[in-house]
Amino acid sequence: MTKRADPGARAREYAVRAPGRVNLIGEHIDYHGLPVLPMALDRAVRIEARPRDDGRVALRNRDPRFPPARFDLGPALAAAAPGAWQNYARAAAHVAHALGARRGVDAVISSDLPAAAGLSSSSALVVAVALALLAANELDVPALELATALARGERFVGTEGGGMDQAVCLAARAGHAMLIRFDPLSCRPVPVPDGWRVWVAHSGVDAEKSGAARDAYNRRRAEGRAALARLAPGVTFAEALAREPAEDWVARAERRLDDVLLRRFRHVVLEAGRVERAVSMLEARDLEGLGALMTRSHASLRDDYEVSHPRLDRLVDAALAAGAAGARLTGAGFGEIGRA
Ligand code: GLA
């Protein structure tokens, strides 16, 4: 971390921008330390800010659904009510404070990312608030270091998330997907061939990550861990897959795990293999091949991981019927989880 040599920065108004993302493939496996392949969107959270002389953070959101927020930087900063949007800003404030930020900001937030739609609007908000605070304090933090700190910091809202969203938000490159690996975090840009188009469509079913979907998300993570602990105690998913092919692990899981844990485990280990193959397909410009992997990923998320929704399944079918090479759920899923 370095201090930026721009003493005038404090007095000026400035703007920061943090894009949302669409994940091409590799869903619900980042929190198990397995690779993912997202790309940034051209939609983003944007913050216009002015540094303050004290540690107050005063945020106004142009979207009237999100009321103004005020709090002070510091280690004692507590969470607001569960589900409150400002908890994402508070998470960012904790991380920025730990990285040396002492000055707060007066800031206005705007976004053209739909919230609760699986496009990482919440992590984009976390990244944007952190960037605004770091800029106010003339602090420069390398992207991957910041991504790692923010992924951990975002757990402040109670979701045991992985590190995909923050990493692609901070390290994305235009025209490229990002192969993200964890432990340690690394990002490799993979060019998306000219003429390929990724269409993002909303099923119309929302899933609020800090709300009801949070418990279901954390439960999935716990189920994956429990399954692995049963089959290979003391070993990470990455270590297990380095040792033996995913298909052998699935065969063992079929003998030793009950229905739910077996299906969660099977999704995780097979999805990791699909990510590796997807990278090869992108590099080989094999659109049909990549599409088939994406559609298989969706079936696994629907049947084994149980995070889809009938309306999302119909949207996938419609996209395929209309000629898409592949179609799938992106993001955490769990639309309308309250219905269960
Ligand atoms: C959310 C989390 C990510 C990832 C996805 C599912 O977006 O923030 O870390 O786990 O769900 O792939």
Tab-separated table of C-alpha atoms and ligand atoms in Angstrom:
chain	number	residue	atom	x	y	z
A	1	MET	CA	0.000	0.000	0.000
A	2	THR	CA	1.362	3.415	-0.917
A	3	LYS	CA	0.325	7.002	-0.409
A	4	ARG	CA	-0.619	8.730	-3.603
A	5	ALA	CA	1.415	11.914	-4.144
A	6	ASP	CA	-1.520	14.206	-4.808
A	7	PRO	CA	-2.033	16.579	-1.902
A	8	GLY	CA	-4.804	18.417	-3.740
A	9	ALA	CA	-6.957	15.289	-3.963
A	10	ARG	CA	-8.616	15.952	-0.632
A	11	ALA	CA	-10.210	19.208	-1.632
A	12	ARG	CA	-11.591	17.951	-4.919
A	13	GLU	CA	-14.698	16.101	-5.782
A	14	TYR	CA	-13.964	12.857	-7.566
A	15	ALA	CA	-15.807	9.842	-8.890
A	16	VAL	CA	-15.180	6.106	-8.683
A	17	ARG	CA	-16.880	3.316	-10.594
A	18	ALA	CA	-17.201	-0.412	-9.850
A	19	PRO	CA	-18.756	-2.710	-12.478
A	20	GLY	CA	-21.123	-5.607	-11.907
A	21	ARG	CA	-20.325	-8.990	-13.398
A	22	VAL	CA	-21.854	-11.895	-15.218
A	23	ASN	CA	-20.340	-15.263	-14.417
A	24	LEU	CA	-19.858	-17.360	-17.552
A	25	ILE	CA	-19.262	-20.549	-15.596
A	26	GLY	CA	-18.035	-21.726	-12.202
A	27	GLU	CA	-21.018	-21.142	-9.937
A	28	HIS	CA	-21.018	-21.702	-6.197
A	29	ILE	CA	-17.476	-22.977	-6.142
A	30	ASP	CA	-15.395	-19.850	-5.410
A	31	TYR	CA	-16.073	-20.252	-1.685
A	32	HIS	CA	-14.582	-23.732	-1.930
A	33	GLY	CA	-11.418	-22.264	-3.421
A	34	LEU	CA	-12.145	-23.535	-6.942
A	35	PRO	CA	-11.727	-21.487	-10.154
A	36	VAL	CA	-14.410	-19.356	-11.788
A	37	LEU	CA	-14.762	-17.524	-15.107
A	38	PRO	CA	-16.730	-14.280	-14.858
A	39	MET	CA	-16.569	-11.086	-16.904
A	40	ALA	CA	-17.373	-7.510	-15.959
A	41	LEU	CA	-20.482	-5.786	-17.262
A	42	ASP	CA	-20.775	-2.317	-18.732
A	43	ARG	CA	-23.170	-1.499	-15.889
A	44	ALA	CA	-21.747	-0.247	-12.633
A	45	VAL	CA	-22.094	1.440	-9.261
A	46	ARG	CA	-20.745	4.970	-9.415
A	47	ILE	CA	-19.908	7.225	-6.481
A	48	GLU	CA	-19.255	10.947	-6.534
A	49	ALA	CA	-17.454	11.872	-3.342
A	50	ARG	CA	-15.813	14.693	-1.473
A	51	PRO	CA	-13.366	13.977	1.355
A	52	ARG	CA	-14.259	15.190	4.843
A	53	ASP	CA	-11.955	16.382	7.579
A	54	ASP	CA	-13.401	13.924	10.075
A	55	GLY	CA	-14.180	10.200	9.980
A	56	ARG	CA	-17.860	10.560	9.116
A	57	VAL	CA	-19.174	8.674	6.094
A	58	ALA	CA	-22.351	10.301	4.777
A	59	LEU	CA	-23.955	8.452	1.878
A	60	ARG	CA	-26.909	9.377	-0.240
A	61	ASN	CA	-28.263	6.935	-2.778
A	62	ARG	CA	-29.948	8.344	-5.871
A	63	ASP	CA	-32.271	5.353	-5.775
A	64	PRO	CA	-35.014	6.320	-3.291
A	65	ARG	CA	-35.437	2.677	-2.247
A	66	PHE	CA	-32.167	3.042	-0.347
A	67	PRO	CA	-32.369	5.608	2.486
A	68	PRO	CA	-29.397	7.873	3.363
A	69	ALA	CA	-26.743	6.426	5.672
A	70	ARG	CA	-24.321	8.008	8.137
A	71	PHE	CA	-21.682	6.375	10.256
A	72	ASP	CA	-18.139	6.920	11.513
A	73	LEU	CA	-15.024	5.060	10.422
A	74	GLY	CA	-13.465	2.999	13.169
A	75	PRO	CA	-12.954	-0.491	14.524
A	76	ALA	CA	-16.143	-0.280	16.597
A	77	LEU	CA	-18.390	0.333	13.593
A	78	ALA	CA	-21.345	-2.020	14.078
A	79	ALA	CA	-23.778	-3.473	11.573
A	80	ALA	CA	-27.076	-1.697	10.903
A	81	ALA	CA	-30.302	-3.721	10.893
A	82	PRO	CA	-29.992	-7.083	9.112
A	83	GLY	CA	-30.736	-6.685	5.410
A	84	ALA	CA	-30.001	-2.927	5.383
A	85	TRP	CA	-28.199	-1.858	2.201
A	86	GLN	CA	-25.787	0.274	4.195
A	87	ASN	CA	-24.250	-2.835	5.734
A	88	TYR	CA	-22.368	-3.259	2.448
A	89	ALA	CA	-21.007	0.272	2.843
A	90	ARG	CA	-20.128	-0.466	6.455
A	91	ALA	CA	-18.288	-3.609	5.379
A	92	ALA	CA	-16.244	-1.511	2.946
A	93	ALA	CA	-15.613	1.085	5.648
A	94	HIS	CA	-14.170	-1.564	7.954
A	95	VAL	CA	-11.762	-2.720	5.280
A	96	ALA	CA	-10.769	0.829	4.299
A	97	HIS	CA	-10.163	1.683	7.942
A	98	ALA	CA	-7.977	-1.381	8.394
A	99	LEU	CA	-6.007	-0.240	5.338
A	100	GLY	CA	-5.402	3.162	6.907
A	101	ALA	CA	-8.400	5.329	5.948
A	102	ARG	CA	-9.222	7.857	8.648
A	103	ARG	CA	-11.051	10.514	6.644
A	104	GLY	CA	-14.651	9.935	5.714
A	105	VAL	CA	-16.571	11.229	2.691
A	106	ASP	CA	-19.754	12.952	1.655
A	107	ALA	CA	-20.860	10.822	-1.239
A	108	VAL	CA	-23.679	10.234	-3.692
A	109	ILE	CA	-24.211	6.725	-5.030
A	110	SER	CA	-25.869	5.863	-8.316
A	111	SER	CA	-26.134	2.552	-10.125
A	112	ASP	CA	-27.537	1.142	-13.321
A	113	LEU	CA	-27.090	-2.426	-12.060
A	114	PRO	CA	-30.360	-4.090	-11.077
A	115	ALA	CA	-30.220	-5.065	-7.396
A	116	ALA	CA	-30.835	-8.657	-6.271
A	117	ALA	CA	-30.538	-9.913	-9.862
A	118	GLY	CA	-27.386	-12.028	-9.588
A	119	LEU	CA	-25.112	-9.430	-11.179
A	120	SER	CA	-23.156	-8.579	-8.056
A	121	SER	CA	-24.599	-5.138	-7.416
A	122	SER	CA	-23.825	-5.570	-3.716
A	123	SER	CA	-20.142	-6.386	-4.169
A	124	ALA	CA	-19.877	-3.557	-6.695
A	125	LEU	CA	-21.217	-1.270	-3.974
A	126	VAL	CA	-18.666	-2.606	-1.495
A	127	VAL	CA	-15.846	-2.062	-3.977
A	128	ALA	CA	-17.061	1.421	-4.919
A	129	VAL	CA	-17.350	2.589	-1.293
A	130	ALA	CA	-13.901	1.190	-0.522
A	131	LEU	CA	-12.392	2.928	-3.557
A	132	ALA	CA	-14.070	6.202	-2.573
A	133	LEU	CA	-12.656	5.999	0.955
A	134	LEU	CA	-9.190	4.972	-0.182
A	135	ALA	CA	-9.111	7.863	-2.671
A	136	ALA	CA	-10.207	10.323	0.033
A	137	ASN	CA	-7.240	9.164	2.078
A	138	GLU	CA	-4.838	9.112	-0.875
A	139	LEU	CA	-4.231	5.421	-0.364
A	140	ASP	CA	-3.387	3.155	-3.263
A	141	VAL	CA	-3.893	-0.569	-2.682
A	142	PRO	CA	-3.029	-3.169	-5.359
A	143	ALA	CA	-6.185	-4.619	-6.927
A	144	LEU	CA	-5.769	-8.231	-5.818
A	145	GLU	CA	-4.793	-7.230	-2.286
A	146	LEU	CA	-7.893	-5.068	-2.079
A	147	ALA	CA	-10.072	-7.789	-3.613
A	148	THR	CA	-8.876	-10.299	-1.013
A	149	ALA	CA	-9.515	-7.873	1.845
A	150	LEU	CA	-12.965	-6.930	0.552
A	151	ALA	CA	-14.033	-10.536	-0.019
A	152	ARG	CA	-13.243	-11.252	3.600
A	153	GLY	CA	-14.687	-7.919	4.719
A	154	GLU	CA	-18.004	-8.459	2.959
A	155	ARG	CA	-18.735	-11.356	5.297
A	156	PHE	CA	-19.643	-8.545	7.721
A	157	VAL	CA	-23.134	-8.719	6.175
A	158	GLY	CA	-23.407	-12.338	7.243
A	159	THR	CA	-22.980	-14.066	3.872
A	160	GLU	CA	-20.053	-16.469	3.753
A	161	GLY	CA	-19.250	-15.452	0.177
A	162	GLY	CA	-16.273	-16.389	-1.967
A	163	GLY	CA	-13.955	-13.945	-3.690
A	164	MET	CA	-15.166	-13.967	-7.281
A	165	ASP	CA	-17.170	-10.752	-7.364
A	166	GLN	CA	-14.652	-8.424	-5.777
A	167	ALA	CA	-11.788	-9.837	-7.865
A	168	VAL	CA	-13.457	-9.444	-11.253
A	169	CYS	CA	-14.813	-6.034	-10.265
A	170	LEU	CA	-11.310	-4.761	-9.506
A	171	ALA	CA	-9.264	-6.639	-12.101
A	172	ALA	CA	-11.573	-6.913	-15.132
A	173	ARG	CA	-10.322	-6.090	-18.600
A	174	ALA	CA	-12.537	-5.018	-21.521
A	175	GLY	CA	-13.198	-7.768	-24.060
A	176	HIS	CA	-11.980	-10.479	-21.689
A	177	ALA	CA	-13.381	-12.998	-19.262
A	178	MET	CA	-11.292	-13.557	-16.125
A	179	LEU	CA	-10.088	-16.944	-14.991
A	180	ILE	CA	-9.909	-16.412	-11.243
A	181	ARG	CA	-8.082	-18.843	-9.000
A	182	PHE	CA	-7.933	-18.685	-5.215
A	183	ASP	CA	-5.467	-19.385	-2.419
A	184	PRO	CA	-3.589	-17.377	-3.572
A	185	LEU	CA	-5.862	-15.135	-5.601
A	186	SER	CA	-4.848	-14.761	-9.245
A	187	CYS	CA	-6.623	-13.434	-12.329
A	188	ARG	CA	-5.872	-14.416	-15.913
A	189	PRO	CA	-7.676	-12.493	-18.671
A	190	VAL	CA	-9.035	-14.776	-21.393
A	191	PRO	CA	-10.045	-12.945	-24.594
A	192	VAL	CA	-13.653	-13.351	-25.681
A	193	PRO	CA	-13.584	-13.929	-29.455
A	194	ASP	CA	-14.805	-11.086	-31.676
A	195	GLY	CA	-18.433	-11.422	-32.608
A	196	TRP	CA	-19.438	-13.501	-29.576
A	197	ARG	CA	-22.200	-11.965	-27.518
A	198	VAL	CA	-23.189	-12.631	-23.930
A	199	TRP	CA	-26.826	-11.740	-23.283
A	200	VAL	CA	-27.962	-11.181	-19.727
A	201	ALA	CA	-31.686	-11.495	-19.056
A	202	HIS	CA	-33.563	-11.090	-15.789
A	203	SER	CA	-35.975	-13.871	-14.887
A	204	GLY	CA	-37.998	-11.282	-12.991
A	205	VAL	CA	-37.435	-13.187	-9.757
A	206	ASP	CA	-35.332	-11.330	-7.193
A	207	ALA	CA	-32.951	-12.813	-4.634
A	208	GLU	CA	-31.703	-10.562	-1.875
A	209	LYS	CA	-28.263	-11.730	-0.817
A	210	SER	CA	-28.379	-10.009	2.548
A	211	GLY	CA	-31.931	-11.216	3.188
A	212	ALA	CA	-33.575	-14.619	3.078
A	213	ALA	CA	-31.170	-16.020	0.485
A	214	ARG	CA	-28.267	-15.536	2.890
A	215	ASP	CA	-29.077	-18.517	5.078
A	216	ALA	CA	-29.657	-20.773	2.097
A	217	TYR	CA	-26.342	-19.641	0.599
A	218	ASN	CA	-24.447	-20.306	3.826
A	219	ARG	CA	-26.145	-23.688	4.111
A	220	ARG	CA	-24.905	-24.693	0.652
A	221	ARG	CA	-21.394	-23.808	1.657
A	222	ALA	CA	-21.678	-25.822	4.865
A	223	GLU	CA	-23.093	-28.812	2.967
A	224	GLY	CA	-20.156	-28.825	0.547
A	225	ARG	CA	-17.692	-28.719	3.410
A	226	ALA	CA	-19.491	-31.458	5.280
A	227	ALA	CA	-19.487	-33.673	2.188
A	228	LEU	CA	-15.780	-33.166	1.628
A	229	ALA	CA	-14.966	-33.716	5.312
A	230	ARG	CA	-16.784	-37.041	5.119
A	231	LEU	CA	-14.823	-38.183	2.042
A	232	ALA	CA	-11.428	-36.583	2.626
A	233	PRO	CA	-10.975	-35.120	6.123
A	234	GLY	CA	-8.507	-32.240	6.381
A	235	VAL	CA	-8.202	-31.737	2.639
A	236	THR	CA	-9.419	-28.788	0.539
A	237	PHE	CA	-11.442	-29.250	-2.639
A	238	ALA	CA	-8.482	-28.049	-4.691
A	239	GLU	CA	-6.170	-30.579	-3.033
A	240	ALA	CA	-8.698	-33.370	-3.506
A	241	LEU	CA	-9.067	-32.591	-7.217
A	242	ALA	CA	-5.308	-32.370	-7.671
A	243	ARG	CA	-5.043	-35.847	-6.206
A	244	GLU	CA	-7.734	-37.660	-8.193
A	245	PRO	CA	-10.084	-36.821	-11.080
A	246	ALA	CA	-13.527	-35.447	-10.263
A	247	GLU	CA	-15.233	-38.561	-11.675
A	248	ASP	CA	-13.451	-40.782	-9.124
A	249	TRP	CA	-14.569	-38.485	-6.320
A	250	VAL	CA	-18.129	-38.627	-7.602
A	251	ALA	CA	-18.006	-42.442	-7.685
A	252	ARG	CA	-16.788	-42.472	-4.087
A	253	ALA	CA	-19.439	-39.919	-3.081
A	254	GLU	CA	-22.148	-42.102	-4.649
A	255	ARG	CA	-21.099	-44.940	-2.369
A	256	ARG	CA	-20.645	-42.917	0.812
A	257	LEU	CA	-22.887	-39.856	0.904
A	258	ASP	CA	-26.607	-39.515	1.312
A	259	ASP	CA	-28.760	-37.866	-1.338
A	260	VAL	CA	-28.396	-34.143	-0.508
A	261	LEU	CA	-24.683	-34.126	0.301
A	262	LEU	CA	-23.969	-36.300	-2.731
A	263	ARG	CA	-25.702	-33.846	-5.056
A	264	ARG	CA	-24.039	-30.773	-3.540
A	265	PHE	CA	-20.637	-32.443	-3.751
A	266	ARG	CA	-21.179	-33.625	-7.326
A	267	HIS	CA	-22.036	-30.101	-8.468
A	268	VAL	CA	-18.924	-28.626	-6.882
A	269	VAL	CA	-16.352	-31.068	-8.261
A	270	LEU	CA	-17.866	-31.368	-11.748
A	271	GLU	CA	-18.375	-27.597	-12.071
A	272	ALA	CA	-14.671	-27.061	-11.387
A	273	GLY	CA	-13.824	-29.315	-14.339
A	274	ARG	CA	-16.276	-27.441	-16.536
A	275	VAL	CA	-14.462	-24.172	-15.778
A	276	GLU	CA	-11.124	-25.582	-16.920
A	277	ARG	CA	-12.705	-26.927	-20.112
A	278	ALA	CA	-14.544	-23.643	-20.700
A	279	VAL	CA	-11.244	-21.775	-20.751
A	280	SER	CA	-9.922	-24.154	-23.415
A	281	MET	CA	-13.130	-23.717	-25.431
A	282	LEU	CA	-12.860	-19.925	-25.280
A	283	GLU	CA	-9.247	-20.102	-26.379
A	284	ALA	CA	-10.159	-22.520	-29.190
A	285	ARG	CA	-13.108	-20.273	-30.204
A	286	ASP	CA	-15.402	-23.245	-29.767
A	287	LEU	CA	-18.735	-21.534	-29.205
A	288	GLU	CA	-20.813	-24.725	-29.312
A	289	GLY	CA	-18.479	-26.410	-26.853
A	290	LEU	CA	-18.601	-23.544	-24.384
A	291	GLY	CA	-22.367	-23.272	-24.771
A	292	ALA	CA	-22.841	-26.971	-24.001
A	293	LEU	CA	-20.773	-26.608	-20.825
A	294	MET	CA	-22.858	-23.610	-19.720
A	295	THR	CA	-26.099	-25.493	-20.261
A	296	ARG	CA	-24.757	-28.485	-18.341
A	297	SER	CA	-23.755	-26.127	-15.538
A	298	HIS	CA	-27.333	-24.894	-15.399
A	299	ALA	CA	-28.747	-28.416	-15.160
A	300	SER	CA	-26.372	-29.110	-12.280
A	301	LEU	CA	-27.363	-25.886	-10.475
A	302	ARG	CA	-31.017	-26.755	-11.006
A	303	ASP	CA	-30.964	-30.447	-10.070
A	304	ASP	CA	-27.953	-31.017	-7.813
A	305	TYR	CA	-27.421	-27.629	-6.190
A	306	GLU	CA	-31.086	-26.592	-6.177
A	307	VAL	CA	-30.531	-22.859	-6.539
A	308	SER	CA	-32.592	-22.180	-9.681
A	309	HIS	CA	-36.248	-21.242	-10.035
A	310	PRO	CA	-38.889	-22.524	-12.483
A	311	ARG	CA	-39.045	-19.134	-14.197
A	312	LEU	CA	-35.296	-19.091	-14.620
A	313	ASP	CA	-35.400	-22.635	-16.021
A	314	ARG	CA	-38.001	-21.518	-18.560
A	315	LEU	CA	-35.821	-18.552	-19.515
A	316	VAL	CA	-32.899	-20.907	-20.129
A	317	ASP	CA	-35.112	-23.160	-22.293
A	318	ALA	CA	-36.364	-20.138	-24.239
A	319	ALA	CA	-32.819	-18.886	-24.862
A	320	LEU	CA	-31.761	-22.306	-26.147
A	321	ALA	CA	-34.873	-22.601	-28.314
A	322	ALA	CA	-34.072	-19.172	-29.770
A	323	GLY	CA	-30.638	-20.377	-30.856
A	324	ALA	CA	-28.315	-19.506	-27.957
A	325	ALA	CA	-25.209	-21.724	-27.897
A	326	GLY	CA	-25.704	-22.159	-24.158
A	327	ALA	CA	-27.682	-20.653	-21.296
A	328	ARG	CA	-27.532	-20.749	-17.543
A	329	LEU	CA	-28.243	-19.135	-14.235
A	330	THR	CA	-25.582	-16.625	-13.215
A	331	GLY	CA	-24.781	-15.525	-9.675
A	332	ALA	CA	-26.075	-17.160	-6.538
A	333	GLY	CA	-29.641	-17.917	-7.674
A	334	PHE	CA	-32.109	-18.568	-4.826
A	335	GLY	CA	-34.843	-16.409	-6.335
A	336	GLU	CA	-37.846	-16.091	-4.038
A	337	ILE	CA	-36.189	-18.349	-1.538
A	338	GLY	CA	-38.808	-17.261	0.979
A	339	ARG	CA	-41.330	-19.449	-0.878
A	340	ALA	CA	-39.608	-22.648	0.297
B	1	GLA	C1	-22.484	-14.712	-4.930
B	1	GLA	C2	-21.180	-14.623	-4.138
B	1	GLA	C3	-20.014	-15.179	-4.950
B	1	GLA	C4	-20.343	-16.564	-5.513
B	1	GLA	C5	-21.692	-16.563	-6.206
B	1	GLA	C6	-22.109	-17.939	-6.650
B	1	GLA	O1	-22.426	-13.849	-6.025
B	1	GLA	O2	-20.904	-13.289	-3.806
B	1	GLA	O3	-18.874	-15.203	-4.136
B	1	GLA	O4	-20.291	-17.529	-4.515
B	1	GLA	O5	-22.700	-16.043	-5.372
B	1	GLA	O6	-21.224	-18.459	-7.579
